[in-house]
Tab-separated table of C-alpha atoms and ligand atoms in Angstrom:
chain	number	residue	atom	x	y	z
A	163	MET	CA	-18.635	7.934	-31.582
A	164	ASN	CA	-14.923	6.221	-31.573
A	165	THR	CA	-14.395	2.494	-31.379
A	166	THR	CA	-11.389	0.838	-30.821
A	167	LYS	CA	-10.896	-2.911	-32.607
A	168	VAL	CA	-10.213	-6.645	-30.480
A	169	LYS	CA	-10.324	-9.815	-31.729
A	170	ALA	CA	-12.646	-12.225	-31.185
A	171	TYR	CA	-14.182	-15.446	-31.654
A	172	SER	CA	-18.025	-15.245	-33.791
A	173	ALA	CA	-20.943	-17.732	-35.156
A	174	THR	CA	-21.990	-15.759	-38.252
A	175	SER	CA	-24.986	-18.310	-38.391
A	176	ALA	CA	-26.813	-21.683	-36.037
A	177	THR	CA	-24.894	-23.861	-38.146
A	178	SER	CA	-21.835	-22.427	-38.993
A	179	PRO	CA	-19.094	-23.001	-36.448
A	180	LEU	CA	-17.310	-19.900	-34.747
A	181	ALA	CA	-14.569	-18.766	-36.225
A	182	ALA	CA	-11.657	-15.391	-35.638
A	183	THR	CA	-13.169	-11.812	-36.593
A	184	THR	CA	-12.837	-8.594	-35.436
A	185	ILE	CA	-15.769	-6.223	-33.616
A	186	ALA	CA	-15.192	-3.033	-31.742
A	187	ARG	CA	-15.711	-1.656	-28.279
A	188	ARG	CA	-16.380	1.363	-27.806
A	189	GLU	CA	-14.360	4.109	-26.181
A	190	PRO	CA	-15.040	4.673	-22.594
A	191	THR	CA	-18.052	6.801	-21.071
A	192	PRO	CA	-17.231	8.596	-18.058
A	193	SER	CA	-18.970	6.160	-16.448
A	194	ASP	CA	-17.255	3.060	-17.952
A	195	VAL	CA	-14.250	0.821	-17.283
A	196	ARG	CA	-11.935	-1.224	-20.109
A	197	ILE	CA	-11.471	-4.503	-19.312
A	198	GLU	CA	-8.783	-6.759	-21.067
A	199	ILE	CA	-10.469	-9.838	-20.760
A	200	LEU	CA	-7.551	-12.887	-19.310
A	201	TYR	CA	-10.267	-15.506	-18.863
A	202	CYS	CA	-13.914	-16.741	-20.163
A	203	GLY	CA	-15.213	-19.251	-19.006
A	204	VAL	CA	-18.050	-21.406	-21.498
A	205	CYS	CA	-21.676	-21.632	-20.818
A	206	HIS	CA	-23.899	-23.791	-21.978
A	207	SER	CA	-25.952	-20.959	-22.661
A	208	ASP	CA	-23.509	-19.841	-25.044
A	209	LEU	CA	-23.703	-23.144	-27.335
A	210	HIS	CA	-28.126	-22.510	-26.847
A	211	PHE	CA	-27.387	-19.011	-27.968
A	212	ALA	CA	-24.548	-19.263	-31.150
A	213	ARG	CA	-26.360	-22.154	-32.751
A	214	ASN	CA	-30.153	-19.634	-31.898
A	215	GLU	CA	-31.929	-22.426	-29.635
A	216	TRP	CA	-33.507	-20.087	-27.657
A	217	ASN	CA	-34.735	-18.625	-31.378
A	218	PHE	CA	-33.448	-14.858	-30.466
A	219	THR	CA	-29.206	-14.534	-31.930
A	220	GLN	CA	-28.945	-11.839	-34.070
A	221	TYR	CA	-25.765	-13.092	-36.082
A	222	PRO	CA	-22.905	-12.268	-35.977
A	223	ALA	CA	-23.069	-13.698	-32.358
A	224	VAL	CA	-20.054	-13.861	-29.840
A	225	PRO	CA	-21.239	-15.606	-26.975
A	226	GLY	CA	-19.273	-15.141	-23.151
A	227	HIS	CA	-20.461	-14.329	-20.067
A	228	GLU	CA	-18.254	-15.395	-17.094
A	229	ILE	CA	-15.495	-12.846	-17.953
A	230	ILE	CA	-12.631	-12.720	-16.168
A	231	GLY	CA	-9.874	-9.319	-16.807
A	232	ARG	CA	-7.826	-6.655	-15.848
A	233	VAL	CA	-9.058	-3.107	-15.652
A	234	THR	CA	-7.049	-1.412	-18.325
A	235	ALA	CA	-8.815	2.179	-18.502
A	236	VAL	CA	-11.722	4.278	-16.662
A	237	GLY	CA	-13.736	7.390	-17.948
A	238	SER	CA	-13.301	10.133	-15.663
A	239	GLY	CA	-16.446	9.696	-13.658
A	240	VAL	CA	-15.450	5.890	-12.366
A	241	LYS	CA	-14.897	6.121	-8.443
A	242	LYS	CA	-14.742	2.005	-7.866
A	243	PHE	CA	-12.212	0.829	-10.096
A	244	LYS	CA	-8.591	1.365	-10.959
A	245	VAL	CA	-6.557	0.386	-13.586
A	246	GLY	CA	-4.503	-2.737	-13.115
A	247	GLU	CA	-7.446	-3.872	-10.805
A	248	LEU	CA	-8.710	-7.463	-11.528
A	249	VAL	CA	-12.574	-7.646	-12.136
A	250	GLY	CA	-15.158	-9.782	-13.560
A	251	VAL	CA	-18.140	-9.053	-15.893
A	252	GLY	CA	-21.094	-11.336	-15.971
A	253	CYS	CA	-24.492	-11.875	-18.106
A	254	LEU	CA	-25.437	-8.550	-17.221
A	255	VAL	CA	-23.790	-5.482	-18.729
A	256	ASP	CA	-26.464	-2.925	-17.760
A	257	SER	CA	-30.379	-2.226	-16.697
A	258	CYS	CA	-33.189	0.169	-16.770
A	259	ARG	CA	-31.389	1.143	-12.565
A	260	THR	CA	-34.909	2.736	-12.245
A	261	CYS	CA	-37.935	0.066	-12.209
A	262	PRO	CA	-38.925	-1.922	-8.644
A	263	ASP	CA	-36.567	-4.558	-9.360
A	264	CYS	CA	-33.446	-2.814	-10.083
A	265	ARG	CA	-34.020	-0.724	-6.808
A	266	ASP	CA	-34.166	-4.449	-4.953
A	267	GLY	CA	-30.698	-5.551	-6.735
A	268	PHE	CA	-33.026	-8.293	-9.413
A	269	GLU	CA	-31.509	-6.032	-12.042
A	270	GLN	CA	-32.016	-10.255	-13.645
A	271	PHE	CA	-35.341	-9.379	-13.697
A	272	CYS	CA	-35.618	-5.783	-15.304
A	273	THR	CA	-37.606	-6.293	-18.386
A	274	SER	CA	-34.749	-3.417	-19.973
A	275	MET	CA	-31.706	-5.261	-18.709
A	276	VAL	CA	-28.929	-4.850	-20.801
A	277	MET	CA	-27.844	-9.268	-21.615
A	278	THR	CA	-23.750	-9.244	-22.138
A	279	TYR	CA	-23.954	-10.767	-25.503
A	280	GLY	CA	-27.910	-11.280	-27.423
A	281	SER	CA	-29.314	-7.612	-26.437
A	282	VAL	CA	-29.211	-4.173	-28.112
A	283	ASP	CA	-26.131	-2.326	-27.800
A	284	LYS	CA	-27.393	1.154	-26.191
A	285	HIS	CA	-24.186	3.125	-27.378
A	286	LEU	CA	-23.250	0.796	-30.716
A	287	GLY	CA	-26.273	-0.478	-32.449
A	288	GLY	CA	-26.120	-3.469	-33.167
A	289	GLY	CA	-26.390	-6.723	-30.554
A	290	THR	CA	-24.406	-6.854	-27.707
A	291	LEU	CA	-21.625	-9.291	-27.968
A	292	GLY	CA	-19.848	-11.347	-25.275
A	293	GLY	CA	-16.607	-12.045	-23.588
A	294	TYR	CA	-14.878	-14.347	-26.276
A	295	SER	CA	-12.685	-11.536	-27.478
A	296	GLN	CA	-9.910	-9.397	-26.479
A	297	GLY	CA	-11.737	-7.154	-24.555
A	298	ILE	CA	-15.061	-5.217	-23.420
A	299	VAL	CA	-15.893	-2.054	-22.105
A	300	VAL	CA	-19.036	-1.971	-19.166
A	301	THR	CA	-20.320	0.561	-17.324
A	302	GLU	CA	-18.430	-0.003	-14.020
A	303	ASP	CA	-22.240	-0.448	-12.130
A	304	PHE	CA	-21.570	-3.732	-13.518
A	305	VAL	CA	-18.621	-4.699	-13.141
A	306	LEU	CA	-17.666	-7.125	-10.161
A	307	ARG	CA	-14.768	-7.248	-7.604
A	308	ILE	CA	-12.989	-11.217	-7.794
A	309	PRO	CA	-11.300	-11.557	-4.307
A	310	ALA	CA	-7.620	-11.897	-4.338
A	311	ASN	CA	-7.050	-14.930	-3.120
A	312	LEU	CA	-8.793	-17.034	-6.348
A	313	ASN	CA	-7.545	-18.302	-9.094
A	314	PRO	CA	-8.201	-15.603	-12.212
A	315	ALA	CA	-8.932	-18.742	-14.339
A	316	ALA	CA	-10.623	-20.853	-12.052
A	317	ALA	CA	-13.335	-17.688	-10.563
A	318	ALA	CA	-14.275	-16.453	-14.305
A	319	PRO	CA	-17.351	-19.741	-13.739
A	320	LEU	CA	-18.632	-18.396	-10.827
A	321	LEU	CA	-19.585	-14.993	-12.924
A	322	CYS	CA	-22.541	-17.080	-14.511
A	323	ALA	CA	-22.448	-21.342	-13.069
A	324	GLY	CA	-21.682	-19.720	-9.505
A	325	ILE	CA	-24.590	-16.875	-9.371
A	326	THR	CA	-27.245	-19.270	-10.996
A	327	THR	CA	-26.826	-22.026	-8.250
A	328	TYR	CA	-25.848	-19.607	-5.232
A	329	SER	CA	-29.313	-17.512	-5.748
A	330	PRO	CA	-32.136	-20.010	-5.711
A	331	LEU	CA	-29.834	-21.704	-2.654
A	332	ARG	CA	-29.756	-18.477	-0.828
A	333	HIS	CA	-33.801	-17.977	-1.789
A	334	TRP	CA	-34.938	-21.380	-0.762
A	335	LYS	CA	-32.774	-20.777	2.474
A	336	ILE	CA	-30.528	-23.985	2.218
A	337	GLY	CA	-29.300	-24.965	5.250
A	338	ALA	CA	-27.863	-27.586	7.436
A	339	GLY	CA	-31.096	-30.430	8.665
A	340	GLN	CA	-31.865	-30.049	4.949
A	341	LYS	CA	-31.762	-32.817	2.186
A	342	VAL	CA	-30.663	-31.614	-1.517
A	343	GLY	CA	-30.604	-32.495	-4.482
A	344	ILE	CA	-28.407	-31.231	-7.824
A	345	VAL	CA	-29.553	-32.758	-10.898
A	346	GLY	CA	-26.703	-33.218	-13.484
A	347	LEU	CA	-23.064	-32.505	-13.181
A	348	GLY	CA	-22.079	-29.977	-15.758
A	349	GLY	CA	-21.084	-26.285	-14.864
A	350	LEU	CA	-23.810	-25.328	-13.406
A	351	GLY	CA	-24.217	-28.792	-11.290
A	352	HIS	CA	-21.170	-28.878	-10.155
A	353	MET	CA	-21.030	-25.386	-8.395
A	354	GLY	CA	-24.387	-26.246	-6.813
A	355	VAL	CA	-22.934	-29.127	-5.527
A	356	LYS	CA	-19.831	-27.022	-3.367
A	357	PHE	CA	-22.624	-24.291	-2.315
A	358	ALA	CA	-25.540	-26.329	-0.714
A	359	ARG	CA	-21.780	-28.664	0.790
A	360	ALA	CA	-20.663	-25.247	1.609
A	361	PHE	CA	-24.150	-24.010	3.158
A	362	GLY	CA	-24.134	-27.395	5.459
A	363	ALA	CA	-27.162	-29.338	3.551
A	364	HIS	CA	-26.987	-33.205	3.033
A	365	VAL	CA	-26.072	-33.098	-0.565
A	366	VAL	CA	-27.427	-35.783	-3.394
A	367	LEU	CA	-26.388	-35.470	-6.732
A	368	PHE	CA	-27.891	-37.061	-9.849
A	369	THR	CA	-26.238	-38.414	-12.602
A	370	THR	CA	-27.025	-40.209	-16.246
A	371	SER	CA	-23.527	-39.922	-16.242
A	372	PRO	CA	-22.173	-43.486	-13.721
A	373	GLY	CA	-18.505	-41.993	-14.402
A	374	LYS	CA	-18.727	-38.714	-13.021
A	375	THR	CA	-19.579	-40.474	-8.885
A	376	ALA	CA	-15.928	-40.385	-7.495
A	377	ASP	CA	-15.914	-36.909	-8.990
A	378	ALA	CA	-19.533	-35.817	-7.388
A	379	LEU	CA	-18.167	-37.521	-3.834
A	380	ARG	CA	-15.404	-35.462	-4.137
A	381	LEU	CA	-17.041	-32.137	-4.982
A	382	GLY	CA	-18.749	-32.295	-2.261
A	383	ALA	CA	-21.904	-34.538	-2.395
A	384	HIS	CA	-22.553	-36.708	0.358
A	385	GLU	CA	-24.548	-39.417	-2.323
A	386	VAL	CA	-24.679	-39.769	-5.700
A	387	VAL	CA	-27.889	-41.642	-7.541
A	388	VAL	CA	-27.677	-42.479	-10.932
A	389	SER	CA	-30.888	-41.273	-12.209
A	390	LYS	CA	-31.423	-44.298	-15.316
A	391	ASP	CA	-31.559	-46.793	-11.997
A	392	GLU	CA	-35.087	-47.072	-11.387
A	393	LYS	CA	-34.301	-48.539	-8.035
A	394	GLN	CA	-31.840	-45.674	-6.822
A	395	MET	CA	-34.578	-43.161	-8.402
A	396	ALA	CA	-37.564	-45.330	-6.162
A	397	ALA	CA	-35.204	-45.595	-2.622
A	398	GLN	CA	-34.779	-41.378	-2.672
A	399	ALA	CA	-38.816	-40.730	-3.124
A	400	GLY	CA	-40.205	-38.536	-0.583
A	401	SER	CA	-37.074	-37.629	1.033
A	402	PHE	CA	-35.821	-33.937	-0.666
A	403	ASP	CA	-36.517	-30.480	0.705
A	404	PHE	CA	-35.554	-28.850	-2.171
A	405	ILE	CA	-33.952	-30.425	-5.650
A	406	LEU	CA	-32.336	-27.539	-8.258
A	407	ASP	CA	-32.817	-29.227	-11.428
A	408	ALA	CA	-29.117	-28.189	-14.105
A	409	VAL	CA	-29.582	-29.910	-17.033
A	410	SER	CA	-29.398	-28.742	-20.611
A	411	ALA	CA	-31.337	-30.923	-22.300
A	412	GLN	CA	-35.046	-32.742	-22.240
A	413	HIS	CA	-35.738	-34.858	-19.085
A	414	ASP	CA	-38.347	-35.827	-16.744
A	415	ILE	CA	-38.960	-34.002	-14.851
A	416	ASN	CA	-41.644	-35.582	-12.688
A	417	ALA	CA	-39.426	-38.651	-12.029
A	418	TYR	CA	-37.516	-36.064	-9.628
A	419	LEU	CA	-40.874	-33.840	-8.234
A	420	ASN	CA	-41.592	-37.520	-6.822
A	421	LEU	CA	-38.603	-37.178	-4.680
A	422	LEU	CA	-39.737	-33.536	-2.836
A	423	LYS	CA	-41.359	-34.254	0.732
A	424	ARG	CA	-44.138	-32.255	1.118
A	425	ASP	CA	-44.636	-28.737	0.841
A	426	GLY	CA	-41.216	-29.257	-1.406
A	427	ASN	CA	-39.742	-27.457	-4.137
A	428	LEU	CA	-37.661	-28.083	-7.316
A	429	THR	CA	-35.982	-25.177	-8.534
A	430	LEU	CA	-35.025	-25.353	-12.490
A	431	VAL	CA	-31.985	-23.622	-13.583
A	432	GLY	CA	-32.064	-25.433	-16.717
A	433	ALA	CA	-32.960	-23.624	-19.926
A	434	PRO	CA	-33.401	-26.597	-22.446
A	435	ASN	CA	-35.178	-25.209	-26.113
A	436	GLU	CA	-38.621	-27.592	-25.545
A	437	PRO	CA	-40.772	-27.658	-23.266
A	438	LEU	CA	-40.942	-29.676	-20.399
A	439	PRO	CA	-43.966	-31.598	-19.034
A	440	VAL	CA	-45.147	-31.247	-16.013
A	441	ALA	CA	-47.629	-33.838	-14.578
A	442	ALA	CA	-50.378	-33.041	-12.179
A	443	PHE	CA	-49.962	-35.397	-9.493
A	444	PRO	CA	-46.801	-35.129	-8.575
A	445	LEU	CA	-48.003	-31.466	-7.482
A	446	ILE	CA	-51.127	-31.605	-5.979
A	447	PHE	CA	-50.411	-34.099	-3.492
A	448	ARG	CA	-47.785	-33.292	-0.756
A	449	ARG	CA	-48.196	-29.759	-1.922
A	450	ARG	CA	-45.216	-29.294	-3.566
A	451	SER	CA	-43.933	-26.240	-5.790
A	452	PHE	CA	-42.285	-26.357	-9.266
A	453	SER	CA	-40.206	-23.145	-10.270
A	454	GLY	CA	-37.338	-21.456	-11.566
A	455	SER	CA	-34.564	-18.975	-11.607
A	456	LEU	CA	-32.251	-16.860	-13.275
A	457	ILE	CA	-29.006	-16.064	-12.703
A	458	GLY	CA	-28.645	-13.269	-9.768
A	459	GLY	CA	-28.005	-9.336	-9.417
A	460	LEU	CA	-25.335	-7.773	-9.184
A	461	PRO	CA	-25.465	-7.510	-5.355
A	462	GLU	CA	-25.933	-10.918	-4.831
A	463	THR	CA	-23.108	-11.960	-7.069
A	464	GLN	CA	-20.642	-10.148	-5.292
A	465	GLU	CA	-22.115	-11.517	-1.866
A	466	MET	CA	-21.522	-15.017	-3.692
A	467	LEU	CA	-18.205	-13.715	-4.685
A	468	ASP	CA	-16.563	-12.486	-1.704
A	469	PHE	CA	-18.521	-15.802	0.172
A	470	CYS	CA	-15.971	-17.699	-2.617
A	471	GLY	CA	-13.576	-15.856	-1.521
A	472	GLN	CA	-14.301	-16.946	2.083
A	473	HIS	CA	-14.678	-20.058	1.632
A	474	ASN	CA	-12.011	-20.506	-1.088
A	475	ILE	CA	-14.680	-21.669	-3.629
A	476	THR	CA	-13.802	-21.866	-7.477
A	477	SER	CA	-14.603	-24.102	-10.063
A	478	ASP	CA	-13.106	-27.162	-11.495
A	479	ILE	CA	-11.578	-26.592	-15.131
A	480	GLU	CA	-10.027	-27.485	-18.123
A	481	LEU	CA	-8.675	-24.330	-19.793
A	482	ILE	CA	-8.203	-24.341	-23.399
A	483	ARG	CA	-6.884	-21.967	-26.467
A	484	MET	CA	-9.819	-20.267	-28.062
A	485	ASP	CA	-8.893	-21.842	-31.493
A	486	GLN	CA	-10.226	-25.180	-29.488
A	487	ILE	CA	-14.579	-23.865	-28.704
A	488	ASN	CA	-15.958	-25.370	-31.602
A	489	GLU	CA	-14.300	-28.811	-30.105
A	490	ALA	CA	-15.335	-27.991	-26.250
A	491	TYR	CA	-19.175	-27.051	-27.595
A	492	GLU	CA	-19.342	-31.040	-29.016
A	493	ARG	CA	-17.550	-32.601	-25.727
A	494	MET	CA	-20.592	-30.029	-23.827
A	495	LEU	CA	-23.114	-31.766	-25.849
A	496	LYS	CA	-21.744	-35.111	-24.808
A	497	SER	CA	-21.691	-34.447	-21.017
A	498	ASP	CA	-18.046	-34.556	-21.177
A	499	VAL	CA	-17.076	-31.375	-18.963
A	500	LYS	CA	-15.359	-31.606	-16.452
A	501	TYR	CA	-16.592	-29.417	-15.388
A	502	ARG	CA	-15.791	-25.958	-16.734
A	503	PHE	CA	-14.600	-25.460	-20.076
A	504	VAL	CA	-12.605	-21.814	-19.841
A	505	ILE	CA	-10.484	-20.177	-22.263
A	506	ASP	CA	-7.316	-19.018	-21.708
A	507	MET	CA	-7.703	-15.102	-23.854
A	508	ALA	CA	-3.584	-15.031	-24.222
A	509	SER	CA	-4.619	-17.574	-26.872
A	510	LEU	CA	-6.690	-15.379	-29.123
A	511	LYS	CA	-3.565	-12.995	-29.234
B	294	NAP	P1	-23.664	-28.342	-19.040
B	294	NAP	O1	-22.296	-28.185	-17.942
B	294	NAP	O2	-23.095	-28.696	-20.150
B	294	NAP	O3	-24.260	-29.424	-18.201
B	294	NAP	C1	-25.346	-29.981	-18.073
B	294	NAP	C2	-25.359	-30.865	-17.620
B	294	NAP	O4	-26.500	-32.217	-17.624
B	294	NAP	C3	-24.669	-32.765	-18.124
B	294	NAP	O5	-22.983	-31.857	-17.478
B	294	NAP	C4	-25.437	-33.567	-17.912
B	294	NAP	O6	-24.692	-34.233	-16.256
B	294	NAP	C5	-26.756	-33.233	-17.876
B	294	NAP	N1	-27.265	-33.526	-19.214
B	294	NAP	C6	-27.550	-33.307	-20.252
B	294	NAP	N2	-27.895	-33.659	-21.646
B	294	NAP	C7	-28.838	-34.448	-20.532
B	294	NAP	C8	-29.957	-35.097	-20.969
B	294	NAP	N3	-30.479	-35.535	-21.687
B	294	NAP	N4	-30.667	-35.638	-19.694
B	294	NAP	C9	-30.286	-35.399	-18.414
B	294	NAP	N5	-29.068	-35.283	-18.377
B	294	NAP	C10	-28.541	-34.704	-19.427
B	294	NAP	O7	-24.003	-27.152	-18.794
B	294	NAP	P2	-24.639	-25.687	-17.778
B	294	NAP	O8	-23.655	-24.685	-18.573
B	294	NAP	O9	-24.736	-26.004	-16.479
B	294	NAP	O10	-25.875	-25.085	-18.167
B	294	NAP	C11	-27.596	-26.069	-17.775
B	294	NAP	C12	-28.354	-25.810	-18.077
B	294	NAP	O11	-28.402	-24.565	-17.646
B	294	NAP	C13	-28.344	-24.501	-19.802
B	294	NAP	O12	-28.908	-25.054	-20.408
B	294	NAP	C14	-28.037	-23.619	-19.781
B	294	NAP	O13	-28.189	-22.796	-21.089
B	294	NAP	C15	-29.182	-23.251	-18.393
B	294	NAP	N6	-28.356	-21.701	-17.766
B	294	NAP	C16	-29.898	-21.360	-17.156
B	294	NAP	C17	-29.190	-20.141	-16.007
B	294	NAP	C18	-30.604	-19.631	-15.435
B	294	NAP	O14	-29.755	-18.262	-15.198
B	294	NAP	N7	-31.000	-20.025	-15.120
B	294	NAP	C19	-27.844	-19.562	-16.280
B	294	NAP	C20	-26.895	-20.385	-16.832
B	294	NAP	C21	-27.041	-21.192	-17.809
B	294	NAP	P3	-24.576	-35.417	-16.137
B	294	NAP	O15	-23.457	-35.507	-16.418
B	294	NAP	O16	-23.943	-35.473	-14.584
B	294	NAP	O17	-25.979	-36.363	-16.893
B	295	ZN	ZN1	-23.931	-18.732	-18.591
B	296	ZN	ZN1	-35.201	-2.130	-14.360
């Protein structure tokens, strides 16, 4: 198969920093769209993956699944996109399209889904390579439209942080009259605050960083609780309809289960590599439930982008050069992200 070379940043082992490299992209097939990447958000999953914290990374690894770019070529059969259009690509680049999950628009649960990085590349062999690169080729059904009124760099994180928080809040029918907690003010958490507020809920942000209080209120939280303060936590006991946990590391999940009302739900979207012990009593008393959620399917991702266009919602970002990525990872580990790093891909030329 013919390929084109593009510049990229990759990790060659779990302990090596990311560094400049060149990778191959396929020539567009009739159903493909070729995209020049303008911006790519930096998700904590990129760090988990680059460092093999989930134990499935194959090297070289090119992370990046919050992609905004411009269409530079389309295959002969492409109907939805034209050269020059601004588009997005999230965590998925393909799926089986025939299983019940795919037919229902839940491609993220397809057992044959192809992730933007870390899956098997059906066309070229080897692993799929993500958005820390100048360009990507994606089948048109997995390419998303970006509302024209949104700042493209600040829209990039919607493709993962946005849909990952939008989807569970919609699934659990969050709206006016409900009290909602968001745990962790990082990339996902700050989008969770914005969406929960936009849906009309009373929003409480839980943080381990007291210095983020003013930002959380500005982003839309009605209240901020410093989770290390036992008195502040006790004051919230038994009062929440729903809590969304977006923490990237080990923490005490039971402390949050205890804050739910009868029949309240705690949904986990954070993906720490170590198991989180769940005690029986916080669940069985008051019939509480604990569940998880994974990104969102293509139809819901487009719905979320359109909602963001209508309500002018984007991420609060810090634009970085590609060569600042290793420093950005270190800052992410210190919870020092305000509130998503986005790579300006012009810096990779
Ligand atoms: P992030 O920007 O690094 O934010 C994580 C936040 O968690 C931090 O800002 C911090 O918030 C809090 N935190 C970090 N360490 C903590 C600790 N030891 N104890 C308590 N709180 C801590 O990360 P992200 O990109 O939002 O991703 C969050 C997690 O979601 C990652 O594990 C990522 O892999 C996962 N993820 C899952 C999905 C999915 O589909 N389910 C999609 C994308 C990402 P405070 O400073 O406010 O405490
Ligand atoms: Zn992500
Ligand atoms: Zn499928």
